[in-house]
XYZ file of C-alpha atoms in Angstrom:
385
model
C -34.321 -11.654 9.465
C -32.734 -8.792 11.424
C -29.254 -7.736 10.309
C -27.074 -6.811 13.267
C -24.850 -3.688 13.257
C -21.738 -5.913 13.431
C -22.810 -7.687 10.255
C -23.417 -4.400 8.447
C -20.027 -3.050 9.488
C -18.370 -6.214 8.216
C -20.236 -6.080 4.921
C -19.127 -2.497 4.313
C -15.520 -3.284 5.285
C -15.569 -6.117 2.762
C -17.132 -3.807 0.161
C -14.338 -1.296 0.838
C -11.654 -3.875 0.020
C -13.591 -5.007 -3.046
C -13.808 -1.423 -4.288
C -10.178 -0.393 -3.635
C -8.972 -1.428 -7.147
C -11.816 0.513 -8.824
C -10.860 4.052 -7.760
C -11.128 6.465 -4.855
C -14.809 7.318 -4.430
C -16.295 3.771 -4.170
C -14.123 2.604 -1.235
C -14.581 5.937 0.523
C -18.349 5.632 0.267
C -18.226 2.038 1.565
C -15.968 2.821 4.528
C -17.996 5.970 5.212
C -21.121 3.843 5.614
C -19.215 1.424 7.867
C -18.087 4.402 9.988
C -21.653 5.719 10.204
C -22.971 2.377 11.513
C -19.950 2.153 13.837
C -20.872 5.516 15.340
C -24.606 4.900 15.573
C -24.180 1.458 17.125
C -22.117 2.898 19.960
C -18.844 1.169 19.143
C -17.125 4.527 19.435
C -17.165 3.846 23.181
C -14.347 1.297 22.637
C -11.902 3.935 21.376
C -10.263 4.382 24.766
C -9.435 0.676 25.009
C -7.909 0.733 21.521
C -5.837 3.853 22.136
C -4.340 2.254 25.229
C -2.991 -0.711 23.260
C 0.811 -0.612 22.613
C 0.357 -1.337 18.903
C -1.587 1.947 18.562
C 1.176 4.212 19.858
C 3.008 4.517 16.464
C -0.189 5.950 14.947
C -0.246 8.943 17.295
C 2.553 10.920 15.524
C 0.631 10.646 12.237
C -2.426 12.124 13.929
C -0.543 14.912 15.713
C 2.474 15.963 13.608
C 0.507 17.273 10.588
C -1.399 19.692 12.846
C 1.709 20.790 14.749
C 3.522 21.231 11.432
C 0.667 23.408 10.230
C 1.658 26.009 12.862
C 4.914 26.778 11.050
C 3.885 25.744 7.536
C 5.040 27.916 4.628
C 2.033 26.800 2.552
C -1.010 26.673 4.796
C -3.445 25.897 1.960
C -1.675 22.678 0.961
C -0.705 22.116 4.579
C -4.334 22.130 5.662
C -5.210 19.696 2.890
C -2.509 17.326 4.145
C -3.471 17.805 7.790
C -7.082 16.922 7.012
C -5.910 13.579 5.646
C -5.417 12.475 9.254
C -9.114 11.587 9.188
C -8.254 8.459 7.191
C -6.174 7.153 10.096
C -9.374 6.994 12.160
C -10.454 4.030 10.017
C -8.110 2.025 12.251
C -10.739 2.086 15.000
C -13.272 0.330 12.747
C -11.121 -2.691 11.873
C -9.540 -2.756 15.343
C -12.897 -2.838 17.093
C -14.556 -5.453 14.914
C -14.214 -9.191 15.591
C -12.110 -10.875 12.892
C -11.457 -14.587 12.697
C -9.900 -16.708 9.968
C -13.245 -17.261 8.240
C -13.990 -13.533 8.062
C -10.477 -12.844 6.774
C -11.004 -15.359 3.972
C -14.340 -13.753 3.050
C -12.721 -10.326 3.022
C -9.842 -11.534 0.846
C -12.178 -13.295 -1.585
C -13.910 -10.001 -2.280
C -10.599 -8.166 -2.461
C -9.380 -10.710 -5.027
C -12.704 -10.401 -6.867
C -12.178 -6.651 -7.271
C -8.644 -7.229 -8.533
C -9.810 -9.966 -10.884
C -12.446 -7.707 -12.389
C -9.747 -5.113 -13.041
C -7.440 -7.721 -14.579
C -10.229 -8.945 -16.887
C -11.009 -5.387 -17.909
C -7.307 -4.828 -18.625
C -7.266 -8.004 -20.775
C -10.113 -6.889 -23.016
C -8.583 -3.418 -23.213
C -5.270 -4.907 -24.342
C -7.178 -6.943 -26.943
C -8.809 -3.758 -28.234
C -12.339 -4.867 -27.374
C -12.843 -2.001 -24.919
C -11.226 1.442 -24.856
C -9.222 2.188 -21.686
C -10.985 4.493 -19.237
C -7.804 6.532 -19.149
C -5.080 6.247 -21.776
C -2.334 3.845 -20.647
C -4.174 3.160 -17.352
C -5.439 -0.329 -18.023
C -8.137 -1.738 -15.774
C -10.367 0.689 -13.914
C -8.041 3.568 -14.685
C -6.611 4.251 -11.235
C -3.010 5.421 -10.707
C -0.380 2.737 -11.338
C 1.396 3.270 -8.032
C -1.798 2.491 -6.095
C -2.989 -0.424 -8.191
C 0.426 -2.118 -8.121
C 0.278 -2.169 -4.312
C -3.102 -3.903 -4.369
C -2.083 -6.405 -7.035
C 1.136 -7.430 -5.304
C -0.692 -7.804 -1.979
C -3.246 -9.926 -3.834
C -0.471 -12.110 -5.255
C 1.126 -12.627 -1.845
C -2.120 -13.505 -0.069
C -3.245 -15.852 -2.871
C 0.116 -17.659 -2.652
C -0.419 -18.097 1.108
C -3.726 -19.851 0.518
C -2.178 -21.908 -2.300
C 0.294 -23.223 0.290
C -2.280 -23.893 2.964
C -5.190 -25.387 1.036
C -5.467 -29.146 0.874
C -7.491 -29.204 -2.321
C -5.942 -29.329 -5.797
C -8.970 -27.523 -7.169
C -8.351 -24.787 -4.629
C -4.675 -24.593 -5.593
C -5.643 -24.232 -9.235
C -7.923 -21.308 -8.371
C -5.236 -19.560 -6.325
C -2.641 -20.137 -9.047
C -5.068 -18.668 -11.575
C -5.487 -15.597 -9.370
C -1.729 -15.145 -9.049
C -1.264 -15.335 -12.811
C -4.194 -12.988 -13.451
C -2.806 -10.368 -11.072
C 0.691 -10.827 -12.486
C -0.707 -10.291 -15.995
C -2.344 -7.042 -14.931
C 0.893 -5.911 -13.308
C 2.727 -6.742 -16.553
C 0.509 -4.508 -18.696
C 0.703 -1.530 -16.365
C 3.352 1.113 -16.853
C 4.298 0.984 -13.200
C 8.055 0.649 -12.766
C 7.710 0.733 -9.012
C 5.440 -2.312 -9.198
C 7.977 -4.242 -11.268
C 10.735 -3.554 -8.722
C 8.632 -4.406 -5.677
C 7.416 -7.612 -7.270
C 11.025 -8.583 -7.940
C 11.839 -8.041 -4.255
C 8.858 -9.990 -2.918
C 9.007 -12.783 -5.532
C 10.974 -15.080 -3.124
C 8.011 -14.969 -0.700
C 5.639 -15.983 -3.491
C 7.996 -18.744 -4.671
C 8.398 -19.993 -1.105
C 4.634 -20.420 -0.800
C 4.213 -22.019 -4.230
C 7.146 -24.431 -3.780
C 6.783 -24.974 -0.039
C 7.606 -28.696 -0.321
C 10.706 -28.211 -2.438
C 14.324 -27.238 -1.834
C 15.667 -23.715 -1.568
C 17.259 -24.004 -5.016
C 13.895 -24.785 -6.572
C 12.315 -21.846 -4.760
C 15.007 -19.493 -6.026
C 14.536 -20.830 -9.548
C 10.756 -20.243 -9.370
C 11.319 -16.716 -8.046
C 13.514 -16.033 -11.089
C 10.915 -17.566 -13.399
C 8.203 -15.315 -11.954
C 10.325 -12.228 -12.575
C 11.168 -13.448 -16.103
C 7.452 -13.972 -16.729
C 6.902 -10.329 -15.848
C 9.813 -9.265 -18.087
C 8.267 -11.089 -21.051
C 5.674 -8.329 -21.289
C 6.438 -5.898 -24.166
C 5.192 -3.047 -21.960
C 7.562 -3.984 -19.144
C 10.445 -4.312 -21.595
C 9.645 -0.895 -23.053
C 9.419 0.762 -19.635
C 12.620 -0.829 -18.304
C 14.601 -0.149 -21.480
C 13.282 3.426 -21.679
C 14.300 4.072 -18.076
C 17.890 2.928 -18.636
C 18.149 4.941 -21.870
C 16.913 8.117 -20.115
C 19.281 7.494 -17.191
C 22.203 7.161 -19.582
C 21.206 10.277 -21.542
C 20.562 12.450 -18.511
C 23.135 11.156 -16.029
C 25.219 14.339 -16.160
C 22.194 16.577 -15.546
C 21.029 14.309 -12.709
C 24.452 14.416 -11.056
C 24.420 18.202 -11.315
C 21.085 18.256 -9.473
C 19.167 19.636 -12.408
C 15.480 18.905 -12.954
C 14.820 16.249 -15.613
C 11.128 15.900 -16.525
C 11.202 12.145 -17.214
C 13.323 11.463 -14.122
C 12.056 14.158 -11.765
C 12.273 11.966 -8.677
C 16.054 12.425 -8.523
C 15.461 16.156 -8.156
C 12.777 15.513 -5.520
C 15.077 13.257 -3.494
C 17.964 15.683 -3.697
C 15.820 18.637 -2.603
C 14.180 16.690 0.211
C 17.551 15.588 1.580
C 18.765 19.211 1.350
C 15.713 20.357 3.341
C 16.230 17.663 5.986
C 19.904 18.587 6.380
C 18.983 22.250 6.771
C 16.080 21.601 9.195
C 16.858 18.272 10.913
C 14.819 18.709 14.096
C 11.492 20.243 13.102
C 11.436 20.152 9.312
C 9.734 22.977 7.481
C 6.122 22.179 8.270
C 3.145 20.470 6.680
C 2.820 21.021 2.931
C 5.851 23.329 2.830
C 8.051 21.417 0.362
C 6.447 23.490 -2.388
C 8.225 26.673 -1.277
C 11.975 25.781 -1.408
C 11.480 23.728 -4.563
C 9.488 26.518 -6.219
C 12.358 28.872 -5.359
C 14.619 26.549 -7.336
C 12.317 26.781 -10.336
C 10.232 23.597 -10.000
C 7.136 23.135 -7.857
C 7.138 19.852 -5.882
C 4.169 19.092 -3.615
C 5.727 15.992 -2.046
C 8.906 13.953 -2.721
C 7.216 10.649 -3.715
C 8.702 8.999 -0.661
C 7.053 8.512 2.746
C 10.268 8.836 4.695
C 11.620 11.878 2.867
C 8.234 13.592 3.170
C 8.086 12.985 6.927
C 11.709 14.094 7.338
C 11.343 17.276 5.272
C 8.075 18.160 6.972
C 8.789 17.188 10.597
C 12.491 16.413 10.869
C 14.074 13.396 12.492
C 10.954 12.727 14.552
C 8.953 12.334 11.340
C 11.357 9.786 9.898
C 11.461 7.879 13.201
C 7.643 7.836 13.328
C 7.472 6.288 9.862
C 9.944 3.512 10.688
C 8.293 2.903 14.073
C 4.888 2.390 12.448
C 6.123 -0.122 9.889
C 8.411 -1.880 12.354
C 5.493 -2.440 14.753
C 3.327 -3.687 11.886
C 6.089 -5.991 10.600
C 7.145 -7.332 13.984
C 3.594 -8.138 15.088
C 2.438 -9.723 11.822
C 5.680 -11.666 11.241
C 5.182 -13.640 14.441
C 1.793 -14.827 13.185
C 2.603 -15.099 9.506
C 1.428 -18.713 9.543
C -2.151 -17.512 10.080
C -4.279 -15.988 7.324
C -4.774 -12.737 9.260
C -1.099 -12.461 10.152
C 0.051 -13.100 6.595
C -2.433 -10.603 5.189
C -1.176 -7.873 7.488
C 2.431 -8.871 6.792
C 1.797 -8.709 3.044
C 0.261 -5.241 3.245
C 3.099 -4.106 5.517
C 5.980 -5.224 3.298
C 4.326 -3.990 0.095
C 3.391 -0.577 1.507
C 6.790 -0.160 3.168
C 8.618 -0.803 -0.105
C 6.072 1.225 -2.061
C 6.613 4.092 0.332
C 10.180 4.364 -0.950
C 8.847 5.440 -4.331
C 5.634 7.299 -3.524
C 4.203 9.303 -0.621
C 1.546 6.706 0.117
C 0.561 8.264 3.443
C -0.828 11.159 1.361
C -2.506 9.074 -1.358
C -6.084 8.413 -0.285
C -6.214 4.846 -1.593
C -2.992 3.549 -0.083
C -3.497 5.492 3.171
C -6.935 3.930 3.508
C -5.441 0.483 2.745
C -2.716 1.043 5.352
C -5.206 2.183 7.987
C -7.576 -0.718 7.366
C -4.838 -3.339 7.628
C -2.977 -1.662 10.502
C -6.139 -1.802 12.613
C -6.072 -5.588 12.256
C -3.025 -5.645 14.556
C -5.486 -5.471 17.428
C -6.562 -9.027 16.617
C -2.990 -10.295 16.404
C -2.085 -9.260 19.931
C -5.220 -8.874 22.007
C -8.783 -10.141 22.291
C -11.310 -8.040 20.364
C -12.631 -5.166 22.464
C-alpha cells in the first residue's frame, strides 16, 4: 500500500501534538519531518493563496517586527536569537494547507490527549514515589510548568466539549476520566499561572459538563472544580506561600525593588517604564536586558506577551498581539459548536490568558502550539487550498 504525502503530513502533525507534553525536541523533530514532506510534495506552492487570506494578516507583524527591531537592538546576540524564532510561525502554512475535517480533528485530539495522559500517569507514579521525577518538582515528563499547564487546560476544555457532544455514556465516562486525569496533573504541578487560568476557564468546562442543567448548577460545578484543584496539598502550599511572600515583601514591591521570589512585579514595572519612554518604536528585539541590567537585574523578557511586544516594538507591537488573538477568538467563537472551532477557541483563550504571565511567543513549545492551531483558522473560514 502506497502512503500518500498528505497522509504522512497528517501523521507527523498528529505526532507533533502527541509529543508536545513530552518536551521540546520530540515535537520539533515531528513537525520538522512534516515540513520536509510538505516542501518535497510541492505544497509550498499554496503559500501565496494562504498569505492572501484575511485571517493571515495578523501574523505578518510577528514575522516582520523582530527583524526590523533587530536594526536598532541594544543586544543583537539575544535579538538575533529572538528574531530567528519567527521560523516557528511558518508552521502555520502546514496546518493551513492541509485538509482537516471533524474526523481528523478527533484523531489529532485523541493523540494529544494520549500524550497528556501519559504525562499524568507518570506524574501519579512519581507522586507515589515509585519513580523519581525527571527534574525535581517537575512532575510528568519534566517540562516547564508554564508550558505544560497550557496543554493540560486545553486538554480539559476539548475533552469537556466531546463529553457534551457524545451520545454514548461510555464515551462520557472516558472524557470525564480524561478531565480528572489532567486536573490531577495540574494539581500536582507548582504552576500558579495554571491554577489561575483554570479558575477563569472553569465556567466553560462546567457549561459543557452540565449542558442540560440550569445556570446555577453550572456555577456550582465550576466552583466544585476549582475546589477540587484547591484540595491538592501542593496547590495549597503554593497559594499560601504566594500570599505570605506578598505580605512580607509588599513594601519592597511598591518601592519597585527586585524581589527574587516575586520578580515579575519588577519585570512588569520595568517593561511599563520602557514602553512609556519609547511608546512608538520600543527599544528593539532582545533589548530589555540593557535597561534592566543598568538597574542591577538582568531580565531577558518580561514574562508577558503584551509587555514584551510593547517594550520591544512600541504601540504597534501591543496592537499586533491583540489583533492576532482577536482574529483567532472571533473566528473560532462563531464555530465553537464544531470540534475544530472549539479546539481553536480553547487554544486561543488559554494562550491569551497564559500570555499575561509568560512570554509564550518566545517559548518554543507554546509558540509552536499557537502556530499549529492558528493555521487551522484557514479551515474555519475558507475551503482548503
